[in-house]
Structure formats: C-alpha cells, structure tokens
Coordinates of N, CA and C in Angstrom, one line a residue:
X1 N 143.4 99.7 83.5 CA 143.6 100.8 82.6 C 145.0 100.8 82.1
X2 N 145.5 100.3 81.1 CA 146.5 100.2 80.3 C 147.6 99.1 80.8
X3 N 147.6 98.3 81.9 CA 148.6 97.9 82.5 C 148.7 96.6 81.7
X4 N 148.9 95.7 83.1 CA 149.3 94.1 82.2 C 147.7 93.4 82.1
X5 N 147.0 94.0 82.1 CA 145.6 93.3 81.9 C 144.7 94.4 81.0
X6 N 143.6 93.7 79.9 CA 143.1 94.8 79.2 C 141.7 94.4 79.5
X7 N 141.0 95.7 79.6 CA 139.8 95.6 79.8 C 138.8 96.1 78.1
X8 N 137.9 95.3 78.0 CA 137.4 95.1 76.4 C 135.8 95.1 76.6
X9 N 135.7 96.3 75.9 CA 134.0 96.6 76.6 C 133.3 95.8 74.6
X10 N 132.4 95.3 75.0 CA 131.7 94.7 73.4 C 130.5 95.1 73.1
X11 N 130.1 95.6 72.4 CA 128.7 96.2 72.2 C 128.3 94.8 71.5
X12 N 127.0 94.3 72.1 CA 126.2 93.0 71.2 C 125.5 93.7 70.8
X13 N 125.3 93.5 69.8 CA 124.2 94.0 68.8 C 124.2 95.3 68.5
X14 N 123.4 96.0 67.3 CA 123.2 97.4 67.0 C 122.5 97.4 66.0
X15 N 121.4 98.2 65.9 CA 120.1 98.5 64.7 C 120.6 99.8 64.6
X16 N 121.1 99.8 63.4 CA 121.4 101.3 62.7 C 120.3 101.9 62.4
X17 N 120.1 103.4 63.1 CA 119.2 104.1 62.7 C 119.1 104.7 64.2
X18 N 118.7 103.2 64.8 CA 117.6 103.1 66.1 C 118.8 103.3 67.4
X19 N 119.8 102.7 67.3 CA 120.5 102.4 67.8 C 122.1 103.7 68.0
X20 N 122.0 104.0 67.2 CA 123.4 104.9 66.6 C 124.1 105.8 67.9
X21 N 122.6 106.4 68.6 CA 123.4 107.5 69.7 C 123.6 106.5 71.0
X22 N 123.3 105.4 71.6 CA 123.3 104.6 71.9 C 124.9 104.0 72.0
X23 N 124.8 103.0 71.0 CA 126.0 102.7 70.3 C 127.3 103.2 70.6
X24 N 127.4 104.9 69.8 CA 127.7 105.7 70.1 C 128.7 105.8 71.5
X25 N 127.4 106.2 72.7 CA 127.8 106.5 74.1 C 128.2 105.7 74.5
X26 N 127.9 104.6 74.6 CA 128.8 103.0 75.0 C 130.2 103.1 74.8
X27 N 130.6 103.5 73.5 CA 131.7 104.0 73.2 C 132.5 104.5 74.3
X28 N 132.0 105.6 73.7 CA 132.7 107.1 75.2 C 132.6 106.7 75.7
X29 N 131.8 106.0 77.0 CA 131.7 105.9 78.2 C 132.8 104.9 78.4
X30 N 133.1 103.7 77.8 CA 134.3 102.7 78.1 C 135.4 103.5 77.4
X31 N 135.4 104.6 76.6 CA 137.0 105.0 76.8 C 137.0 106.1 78.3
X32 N 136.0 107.2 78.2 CA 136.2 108.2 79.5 C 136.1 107.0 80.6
X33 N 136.2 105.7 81.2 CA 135.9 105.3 82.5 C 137.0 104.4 82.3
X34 N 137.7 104.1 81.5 CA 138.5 103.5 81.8 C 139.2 101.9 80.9
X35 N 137.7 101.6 79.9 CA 138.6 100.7 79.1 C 139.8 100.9 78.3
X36 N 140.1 99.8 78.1 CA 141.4 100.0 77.0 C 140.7 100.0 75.6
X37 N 139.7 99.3 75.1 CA 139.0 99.0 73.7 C 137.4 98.8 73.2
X38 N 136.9 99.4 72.5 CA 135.5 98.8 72.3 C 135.1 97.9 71.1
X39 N 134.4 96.8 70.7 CA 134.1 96.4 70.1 C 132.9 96.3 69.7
X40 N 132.3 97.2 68.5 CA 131.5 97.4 67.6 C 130.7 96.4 66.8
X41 N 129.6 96.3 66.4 CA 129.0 95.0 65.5 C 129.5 96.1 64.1
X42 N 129.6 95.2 63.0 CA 130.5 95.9 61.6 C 129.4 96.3 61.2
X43 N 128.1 97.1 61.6 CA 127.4 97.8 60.8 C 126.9 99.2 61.8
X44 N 128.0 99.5 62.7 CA 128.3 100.7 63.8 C 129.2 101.5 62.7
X45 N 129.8 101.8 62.0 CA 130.7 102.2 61.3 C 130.6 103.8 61.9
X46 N 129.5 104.4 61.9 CA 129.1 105.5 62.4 C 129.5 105.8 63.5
X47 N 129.3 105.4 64.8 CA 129.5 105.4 65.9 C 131.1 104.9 65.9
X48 N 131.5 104.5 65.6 CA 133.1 103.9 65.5 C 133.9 105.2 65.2
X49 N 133.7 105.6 64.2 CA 134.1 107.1 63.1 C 134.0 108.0 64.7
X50 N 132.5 108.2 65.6 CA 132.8 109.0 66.1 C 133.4 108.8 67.8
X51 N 133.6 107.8 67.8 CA 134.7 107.4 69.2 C 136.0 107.9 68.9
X52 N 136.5 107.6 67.7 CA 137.7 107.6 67.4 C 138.3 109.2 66.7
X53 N 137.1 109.8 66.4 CA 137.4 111.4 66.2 C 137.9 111.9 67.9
X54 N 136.5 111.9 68.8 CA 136.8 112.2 70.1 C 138.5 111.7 70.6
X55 N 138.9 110.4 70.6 CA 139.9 110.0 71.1 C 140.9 110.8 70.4
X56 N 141.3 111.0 68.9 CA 141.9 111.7 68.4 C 142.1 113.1 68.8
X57 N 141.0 114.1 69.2 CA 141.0 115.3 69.7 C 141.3 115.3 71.3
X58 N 140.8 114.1 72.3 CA 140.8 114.4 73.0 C 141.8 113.3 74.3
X59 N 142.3 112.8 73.4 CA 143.6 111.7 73.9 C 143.1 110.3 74.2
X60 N 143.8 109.9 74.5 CA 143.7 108.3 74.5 C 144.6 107.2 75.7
X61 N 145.5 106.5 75.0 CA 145.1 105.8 74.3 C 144.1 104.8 74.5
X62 N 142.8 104.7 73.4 CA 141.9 103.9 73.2 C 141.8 103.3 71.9
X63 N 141.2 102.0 71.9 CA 141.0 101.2 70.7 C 140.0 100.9 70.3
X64 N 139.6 101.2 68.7 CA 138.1 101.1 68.0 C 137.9 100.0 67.0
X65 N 136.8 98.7 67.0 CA 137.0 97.9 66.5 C 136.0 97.5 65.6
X66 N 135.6 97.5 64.7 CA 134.1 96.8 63.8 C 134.3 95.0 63.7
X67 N 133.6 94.4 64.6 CA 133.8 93.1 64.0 C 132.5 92.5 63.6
X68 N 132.3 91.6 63.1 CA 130.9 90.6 62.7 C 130.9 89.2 63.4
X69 N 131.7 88.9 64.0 CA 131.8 87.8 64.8 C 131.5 87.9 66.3
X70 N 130.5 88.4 66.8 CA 130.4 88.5 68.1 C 130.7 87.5 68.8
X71 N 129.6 86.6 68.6 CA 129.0 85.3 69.5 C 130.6 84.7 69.3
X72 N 131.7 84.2 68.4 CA 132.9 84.0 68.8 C 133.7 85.0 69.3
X73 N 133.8 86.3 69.3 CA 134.5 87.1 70.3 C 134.0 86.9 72.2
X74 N 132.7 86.2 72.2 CA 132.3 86.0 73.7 C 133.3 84.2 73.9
X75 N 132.7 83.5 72.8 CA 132.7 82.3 73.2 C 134.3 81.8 73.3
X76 N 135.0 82.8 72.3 CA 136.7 82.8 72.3 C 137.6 83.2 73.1
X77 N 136.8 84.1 73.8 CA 137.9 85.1 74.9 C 138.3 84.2 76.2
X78 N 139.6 84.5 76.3 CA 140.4 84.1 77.0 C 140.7 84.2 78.1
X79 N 139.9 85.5 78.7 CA 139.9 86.2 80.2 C 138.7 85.8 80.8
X80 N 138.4 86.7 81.2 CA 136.8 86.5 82.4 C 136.1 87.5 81.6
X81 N 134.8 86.8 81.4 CA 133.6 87.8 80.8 C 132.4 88.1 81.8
X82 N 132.4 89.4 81.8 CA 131.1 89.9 82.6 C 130.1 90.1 81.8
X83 N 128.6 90.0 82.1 CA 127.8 90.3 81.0 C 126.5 91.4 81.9
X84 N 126.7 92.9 81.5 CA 125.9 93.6 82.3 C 124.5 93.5 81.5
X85 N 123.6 92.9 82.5 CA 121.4 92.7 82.5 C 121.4 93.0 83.7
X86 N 120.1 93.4 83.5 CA 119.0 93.9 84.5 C 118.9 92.3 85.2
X87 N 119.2 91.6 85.1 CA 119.1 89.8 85.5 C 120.0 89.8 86.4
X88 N 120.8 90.6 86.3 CA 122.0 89.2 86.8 C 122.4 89.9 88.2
X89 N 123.4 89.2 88.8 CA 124.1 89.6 90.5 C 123.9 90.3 90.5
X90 N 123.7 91.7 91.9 CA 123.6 92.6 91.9 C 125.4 93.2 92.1
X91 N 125.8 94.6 91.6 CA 127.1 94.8 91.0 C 127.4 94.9 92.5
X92 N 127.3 95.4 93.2 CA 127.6 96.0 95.2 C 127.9 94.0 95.3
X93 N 127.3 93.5 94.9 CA 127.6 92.2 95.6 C 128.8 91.4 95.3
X94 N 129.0 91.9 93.8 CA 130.4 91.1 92.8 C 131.3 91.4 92.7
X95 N 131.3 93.1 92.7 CA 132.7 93.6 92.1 C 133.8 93.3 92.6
X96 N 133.5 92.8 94.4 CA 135.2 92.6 94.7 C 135.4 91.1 93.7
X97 N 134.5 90.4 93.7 CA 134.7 88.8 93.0 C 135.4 89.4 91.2
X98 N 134.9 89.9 90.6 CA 135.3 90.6 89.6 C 136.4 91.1 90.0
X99 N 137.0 92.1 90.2 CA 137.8 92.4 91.0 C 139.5 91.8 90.8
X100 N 139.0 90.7 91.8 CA 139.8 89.7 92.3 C 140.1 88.4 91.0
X101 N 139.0 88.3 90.3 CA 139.4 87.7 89.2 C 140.4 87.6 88.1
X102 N 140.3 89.4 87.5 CA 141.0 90.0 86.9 C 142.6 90.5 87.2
X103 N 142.8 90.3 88.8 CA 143.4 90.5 89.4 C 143.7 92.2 89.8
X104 N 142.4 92.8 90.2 CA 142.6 94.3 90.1 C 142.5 94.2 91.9
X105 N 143.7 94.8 92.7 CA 143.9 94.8 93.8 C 143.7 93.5 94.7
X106 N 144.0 93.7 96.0 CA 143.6 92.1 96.6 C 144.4 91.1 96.4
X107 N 144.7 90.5 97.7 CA 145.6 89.0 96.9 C 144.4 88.0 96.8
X108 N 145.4 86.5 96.0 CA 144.5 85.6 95.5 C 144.8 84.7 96.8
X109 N 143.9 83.7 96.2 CA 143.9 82.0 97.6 C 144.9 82.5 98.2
X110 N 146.0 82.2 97.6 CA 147.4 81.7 98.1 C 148.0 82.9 98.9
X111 N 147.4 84.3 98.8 CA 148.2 85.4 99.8 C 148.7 86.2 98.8
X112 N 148.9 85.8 97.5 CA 149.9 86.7 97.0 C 148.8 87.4 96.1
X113 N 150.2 88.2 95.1 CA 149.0 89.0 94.4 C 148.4 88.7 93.3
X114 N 146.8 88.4 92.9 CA 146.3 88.7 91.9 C 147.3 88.6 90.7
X115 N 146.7 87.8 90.0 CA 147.3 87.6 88.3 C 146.5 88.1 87.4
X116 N 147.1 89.5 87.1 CA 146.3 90.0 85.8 C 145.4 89.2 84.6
X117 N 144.1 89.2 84.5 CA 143.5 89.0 83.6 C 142.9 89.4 82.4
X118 N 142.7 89.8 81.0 CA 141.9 90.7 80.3 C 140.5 89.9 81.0
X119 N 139.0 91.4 80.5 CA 138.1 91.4 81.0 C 137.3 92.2 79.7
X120 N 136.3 91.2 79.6 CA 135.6 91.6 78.6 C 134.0 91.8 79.1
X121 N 133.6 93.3 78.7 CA 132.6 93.4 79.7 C 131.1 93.6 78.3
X122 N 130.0 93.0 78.1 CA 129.5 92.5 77.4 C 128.4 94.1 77.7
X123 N 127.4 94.3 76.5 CA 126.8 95.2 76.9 C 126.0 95.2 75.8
X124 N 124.2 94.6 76.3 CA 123.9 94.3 74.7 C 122.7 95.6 74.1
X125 N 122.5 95.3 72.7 CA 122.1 96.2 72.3 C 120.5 96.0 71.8
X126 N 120.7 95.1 71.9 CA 119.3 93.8 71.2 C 119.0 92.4 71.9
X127 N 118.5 91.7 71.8 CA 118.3 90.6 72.3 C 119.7 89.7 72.5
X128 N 119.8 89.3 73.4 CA 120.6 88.3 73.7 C 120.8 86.8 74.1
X129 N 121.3 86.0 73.4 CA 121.2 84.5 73.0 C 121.9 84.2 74.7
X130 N 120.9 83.4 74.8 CA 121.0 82.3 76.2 C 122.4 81.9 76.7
X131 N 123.0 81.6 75.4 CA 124.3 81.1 75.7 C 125.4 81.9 76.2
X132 N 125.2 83.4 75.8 CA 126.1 84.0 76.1 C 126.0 84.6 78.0
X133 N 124.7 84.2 78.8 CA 124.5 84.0 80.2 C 125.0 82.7 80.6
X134 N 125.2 82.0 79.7 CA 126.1 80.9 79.9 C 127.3 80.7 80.3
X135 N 127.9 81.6 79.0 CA 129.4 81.9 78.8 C 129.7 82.8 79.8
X136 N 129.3 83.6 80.2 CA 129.5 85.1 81.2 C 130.3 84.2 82.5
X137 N 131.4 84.7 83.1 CA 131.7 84.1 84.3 C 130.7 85.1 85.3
X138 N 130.2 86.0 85.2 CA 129.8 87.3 85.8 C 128.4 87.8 85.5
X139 N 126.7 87.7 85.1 CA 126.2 88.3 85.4 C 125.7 89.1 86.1
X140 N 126.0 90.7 85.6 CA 126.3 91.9 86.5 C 124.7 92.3 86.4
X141 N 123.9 92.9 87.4 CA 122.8 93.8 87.4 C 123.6 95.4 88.3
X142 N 123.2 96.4 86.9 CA 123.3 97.6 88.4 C 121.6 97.5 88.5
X143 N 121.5 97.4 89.9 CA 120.2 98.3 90.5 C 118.7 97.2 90.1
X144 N 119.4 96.4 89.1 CA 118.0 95.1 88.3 C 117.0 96.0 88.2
X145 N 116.8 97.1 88.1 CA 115.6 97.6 87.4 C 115.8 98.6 86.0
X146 N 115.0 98.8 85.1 CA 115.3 99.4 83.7 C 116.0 100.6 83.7
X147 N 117.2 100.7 83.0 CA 117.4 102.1 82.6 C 118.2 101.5 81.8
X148 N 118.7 103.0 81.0 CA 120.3 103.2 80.5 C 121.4 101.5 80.6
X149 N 121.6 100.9 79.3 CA 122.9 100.3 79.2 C 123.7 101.1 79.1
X150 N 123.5 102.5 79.1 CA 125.6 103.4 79.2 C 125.6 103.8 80.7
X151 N 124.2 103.8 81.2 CA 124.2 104.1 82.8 C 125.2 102.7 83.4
X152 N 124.7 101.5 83.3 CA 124.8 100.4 83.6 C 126.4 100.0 83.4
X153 N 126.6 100.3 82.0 CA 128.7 100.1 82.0 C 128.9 101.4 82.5
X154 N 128.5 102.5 83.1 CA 129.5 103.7 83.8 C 129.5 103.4 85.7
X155 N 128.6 102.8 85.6 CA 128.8 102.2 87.0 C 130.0 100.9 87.1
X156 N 129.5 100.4 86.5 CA 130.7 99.0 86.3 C 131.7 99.1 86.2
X157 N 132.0 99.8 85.3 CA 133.7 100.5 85.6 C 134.3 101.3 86.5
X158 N 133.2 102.2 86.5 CA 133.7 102.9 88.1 C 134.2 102.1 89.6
X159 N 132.6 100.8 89.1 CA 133.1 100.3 90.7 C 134.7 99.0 90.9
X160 N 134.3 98.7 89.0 CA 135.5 97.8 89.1 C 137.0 98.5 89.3
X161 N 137.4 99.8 88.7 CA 138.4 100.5 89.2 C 138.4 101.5 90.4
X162 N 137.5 101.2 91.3 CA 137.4 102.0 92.3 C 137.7 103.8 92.3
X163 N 137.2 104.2 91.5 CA 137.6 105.5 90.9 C 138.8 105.8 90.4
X164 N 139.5 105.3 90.5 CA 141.0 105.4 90.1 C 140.8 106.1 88.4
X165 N 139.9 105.7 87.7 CA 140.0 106.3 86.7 C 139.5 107.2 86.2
X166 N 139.0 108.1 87.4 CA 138.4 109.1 87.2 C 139.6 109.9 86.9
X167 N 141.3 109.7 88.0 CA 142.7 110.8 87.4 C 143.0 110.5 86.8
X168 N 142.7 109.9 85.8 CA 143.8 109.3 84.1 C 144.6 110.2 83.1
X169 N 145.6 110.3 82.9 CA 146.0 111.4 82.3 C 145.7 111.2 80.7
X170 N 145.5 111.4 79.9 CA 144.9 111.4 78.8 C 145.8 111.7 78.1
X171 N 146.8 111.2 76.7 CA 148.0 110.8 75.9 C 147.4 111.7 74.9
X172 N 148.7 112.4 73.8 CA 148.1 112.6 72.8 C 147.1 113.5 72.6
X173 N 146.8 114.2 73.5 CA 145.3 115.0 73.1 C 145.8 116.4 72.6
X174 N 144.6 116.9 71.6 CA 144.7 118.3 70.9 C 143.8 119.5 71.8
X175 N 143.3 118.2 72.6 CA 142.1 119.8 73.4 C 142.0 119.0 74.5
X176 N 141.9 119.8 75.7 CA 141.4 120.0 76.7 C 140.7 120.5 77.7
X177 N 140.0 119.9 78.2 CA 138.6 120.6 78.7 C 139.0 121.0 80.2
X178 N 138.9 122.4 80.4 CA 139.7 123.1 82.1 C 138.2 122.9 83.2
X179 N 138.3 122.3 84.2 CA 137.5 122.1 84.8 C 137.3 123.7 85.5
X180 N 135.9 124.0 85.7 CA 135.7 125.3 86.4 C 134.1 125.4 86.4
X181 N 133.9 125.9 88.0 CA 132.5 126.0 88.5 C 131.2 126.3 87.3
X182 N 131.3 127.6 86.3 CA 130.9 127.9 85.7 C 131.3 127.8 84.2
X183 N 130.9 127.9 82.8 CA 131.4 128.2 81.8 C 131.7 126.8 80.9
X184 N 132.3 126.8 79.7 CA 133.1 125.9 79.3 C 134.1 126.5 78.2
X185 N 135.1 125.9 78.7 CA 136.4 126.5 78.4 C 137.3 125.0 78.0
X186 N 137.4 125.0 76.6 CA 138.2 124.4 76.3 C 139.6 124.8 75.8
X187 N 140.5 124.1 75.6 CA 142.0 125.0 75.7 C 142.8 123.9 74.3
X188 N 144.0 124.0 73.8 CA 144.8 123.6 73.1 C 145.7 122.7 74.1
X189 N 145.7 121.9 74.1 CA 146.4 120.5 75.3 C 147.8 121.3 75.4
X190 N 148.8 121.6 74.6 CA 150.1 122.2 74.4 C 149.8 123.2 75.5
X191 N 148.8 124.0 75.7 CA 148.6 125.0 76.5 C 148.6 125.2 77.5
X192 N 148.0 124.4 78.4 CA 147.2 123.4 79.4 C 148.0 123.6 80.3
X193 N 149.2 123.6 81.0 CA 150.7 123.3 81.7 C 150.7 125.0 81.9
X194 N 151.1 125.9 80.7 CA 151.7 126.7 81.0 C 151.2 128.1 80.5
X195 N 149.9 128.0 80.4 CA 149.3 129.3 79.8 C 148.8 130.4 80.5
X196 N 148.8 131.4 81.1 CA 147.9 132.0 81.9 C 146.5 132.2 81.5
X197 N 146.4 132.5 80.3 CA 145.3 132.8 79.4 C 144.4 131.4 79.2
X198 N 143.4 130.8 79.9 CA 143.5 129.6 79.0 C 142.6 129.3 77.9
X199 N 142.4 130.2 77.2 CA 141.8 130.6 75.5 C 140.6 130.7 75.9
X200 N 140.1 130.8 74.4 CA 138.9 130.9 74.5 C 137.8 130.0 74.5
X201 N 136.4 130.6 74.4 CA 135.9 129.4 74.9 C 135.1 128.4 74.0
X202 N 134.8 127.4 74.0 CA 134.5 126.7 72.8 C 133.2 126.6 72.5
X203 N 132.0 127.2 72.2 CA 130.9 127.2 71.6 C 129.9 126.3 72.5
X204 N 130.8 125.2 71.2 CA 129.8 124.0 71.1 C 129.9 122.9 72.3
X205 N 129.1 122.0 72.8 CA 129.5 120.6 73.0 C 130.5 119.8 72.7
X206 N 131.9 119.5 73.0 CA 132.8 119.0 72.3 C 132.9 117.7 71.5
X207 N 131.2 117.4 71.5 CA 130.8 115.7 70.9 C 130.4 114.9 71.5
X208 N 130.1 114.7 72.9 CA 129.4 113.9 73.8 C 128.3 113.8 73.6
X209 N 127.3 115.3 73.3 CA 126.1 114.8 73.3 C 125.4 116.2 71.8
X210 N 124.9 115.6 71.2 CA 124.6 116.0 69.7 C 123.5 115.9 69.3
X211 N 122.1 116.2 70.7 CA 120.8 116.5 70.3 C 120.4 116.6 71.1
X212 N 119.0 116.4 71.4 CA 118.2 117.0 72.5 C 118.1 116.2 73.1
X213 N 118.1 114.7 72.9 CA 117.9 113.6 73.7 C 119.2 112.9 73.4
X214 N 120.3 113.5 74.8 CA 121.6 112.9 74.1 C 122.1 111.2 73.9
X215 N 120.7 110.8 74.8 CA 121.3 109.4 74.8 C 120.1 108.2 76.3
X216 N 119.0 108.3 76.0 CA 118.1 107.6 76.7 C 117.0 106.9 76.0
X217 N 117.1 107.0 74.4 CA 116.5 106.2 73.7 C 117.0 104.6 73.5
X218 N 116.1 104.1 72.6 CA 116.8 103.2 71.7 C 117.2 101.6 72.9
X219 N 116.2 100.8 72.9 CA 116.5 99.3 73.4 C 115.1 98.6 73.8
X220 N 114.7 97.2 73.4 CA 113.9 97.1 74.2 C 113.8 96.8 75.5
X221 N 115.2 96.2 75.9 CA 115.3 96.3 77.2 C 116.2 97.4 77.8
X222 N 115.6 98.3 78.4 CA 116.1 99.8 78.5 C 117.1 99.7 79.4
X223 N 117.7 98.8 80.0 CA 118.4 98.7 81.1 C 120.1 97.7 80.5
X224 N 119.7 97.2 79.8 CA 120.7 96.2 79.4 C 120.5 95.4 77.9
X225 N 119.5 95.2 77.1 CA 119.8 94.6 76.0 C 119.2 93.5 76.4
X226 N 119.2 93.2 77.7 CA 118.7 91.3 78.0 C 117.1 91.5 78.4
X227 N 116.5 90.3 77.3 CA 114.8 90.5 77.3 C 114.4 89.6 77.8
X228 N 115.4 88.3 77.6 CA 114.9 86.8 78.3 C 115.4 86.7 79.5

C-alpha cells in the first residue's frame, strides 16, 4: 500500500451494459483494500468516471486507468502476477508464497529482508486466454467454488496485507464516513479531528452501491472470469 512496491489490480475484460456494476466494484474494492491502481479495458469509461469520482470525494491516493492492451499489460509486467479463478491454488495455501514474493513481510532464502516487488493481480471479466494461466506466477482460487470476482479480489488483498489495510488513512478526502453502531453519518473530512457536532446526516448511499442488486450479477464464470 503505497510503499516501495505497487500493487496493480487489472480488470480482463468488460461487456458494457452487462458488465458495468461489476466492473465498477472491482474498482472500489482494489482502492478500499488496498491497491495502489486499477486497470480498466478502454470501453469501462463508465466505471472509471465512477472510481475516480469516489476517490476524489473520498481520498486516496488511487490510480484509474483505461487501456486496450491487456494481454501486453499481463505478458509485459515486470513483477509477479497473480491471476484470481475458481482453478487455481487454494489462497490459505499461497498467500505466504505471494507474500514473500512481493516482498510483503518475511525474510527471503538468504535471511534478510524481502525485496519489494510490484504485483499485478488479474481479475477477469469474460473469458480468459490460456496463456495468461501461463503467464500468472500465482493461480489464486478463494474457496474454487462460484461466486463474486469482487468477493474473490476482497479476500486476496485482505489476506495478502494481512489486514493492515483495513487502518489506512485516506489523503485528500472531502467526506468522511464516522463509523457508529447505528445510522449513517457522513461528515466534511476538515471536520472529522475537531468537530463536536459531526453534521448531518447524508441521505443517500455515498456510491458503493446504486441499485437493488448492488453487485452479484454479470459473468459467466460467477466466481472469476475463468471458464476453461
């Protein structure tokens, strides 16, 4: 989370329409857990717009990206790539090996510490080409049975930063959300420190979730993107 190693969550693939709240959450979820960046297919434009509204209101720093080059953003990257399917290692079995790759705690062979790595964590949206289980140093499974790809990356990052990024202090924000048993109370971030009053309260959902079904549609492989 922001240090000398960057973690790079990539959405493969996206069918606009089908895909959008999906997309979307992938988003959020790799900035609230802990990435530093997400990478978008260049016809998310939608879902991009709204990662980067949230991080603007609600701090950061995070990075929003539209590219059209996937399959060379996997096959180019320079760090260690994980690729979360329903397929692959089970995560309880990897994450120290992940972990230890990236250099996130732990010493290496030699006793010392861990050499920072970037980590690019794959997360598909559609079908995915063979080669990129190829390329993956890491096929991650949470749980190998169907659900949620944003279930799937909020585990993964959890377990790869060992909750650590659940205290993150959040840069730059306009609002802030006051944790409390009941209610929802959002506040003016400036306020936050030293207000007794902590305003009023804010209506709406602050953009997380924007229908009735905030986010369990949309993949044929409901669990990961990966169908072969």
């Amino acid at each position: 989370m922001h240090d000398a190693r960057e973690v790079v969550v990539l959405r493969y693939g996206h069918r606009p329409g089908r895909d959008d709240r999906m997309t979307t959450h992938v988003g959020l979820t790799a900035r609230a857990l802990g990435a530093d960046r997400v990478i978008f297919p260049d016809n998310a434009g939608q879902s991009a717009e709204t990662v980067r509204d949230i991080t603007d209101r609600f701090g950061g720093p995070f990075a929003v990206e539209l590219r059209d080059d996937q399959q060379a953003i996997v096959r180019d990257f320079e760090g260690v790539v994980a690729h979360l399917t329903m397929y692959g290692e089970r995560v309880q079995d990897v994450e120290g090996d992940v972990r230890e790759a990236v250099g996130i705690g732990g010493p290496d062979a030699t006793g010392g510490a861990s050499t920072p790595r970037d980590l690019l964590v794959v997360v598909g949206g559609e079908k995915v080409p063979w080669a990129l289980y190829e390329r993956a140093d890491f096929n991650v499974g949470v749980t190998n049975q169907p659900h949620s790809e944003v279930a799937g990356l909020a585990v993964f990052l959890d377990r790869l930063f060992e909750g650590a990024e659940l205290d993150r202090e959040w840069e730059d924000a306009d609002r802030r959300v006051m944790p409390e048993a009941t209610g929802k109370t959002v506040i003016d971030a400036d306020d936050a420190e030293d207000s007794d009053d902590p305003g009023t309260e804010d209506s709406d959902d602050p953009g997380t979730e924007d229908s009735d079904d905030p986010g369990t549609e949309d993949s044929d492989d409901p669990g990961t993107g990966a169908r072969d």
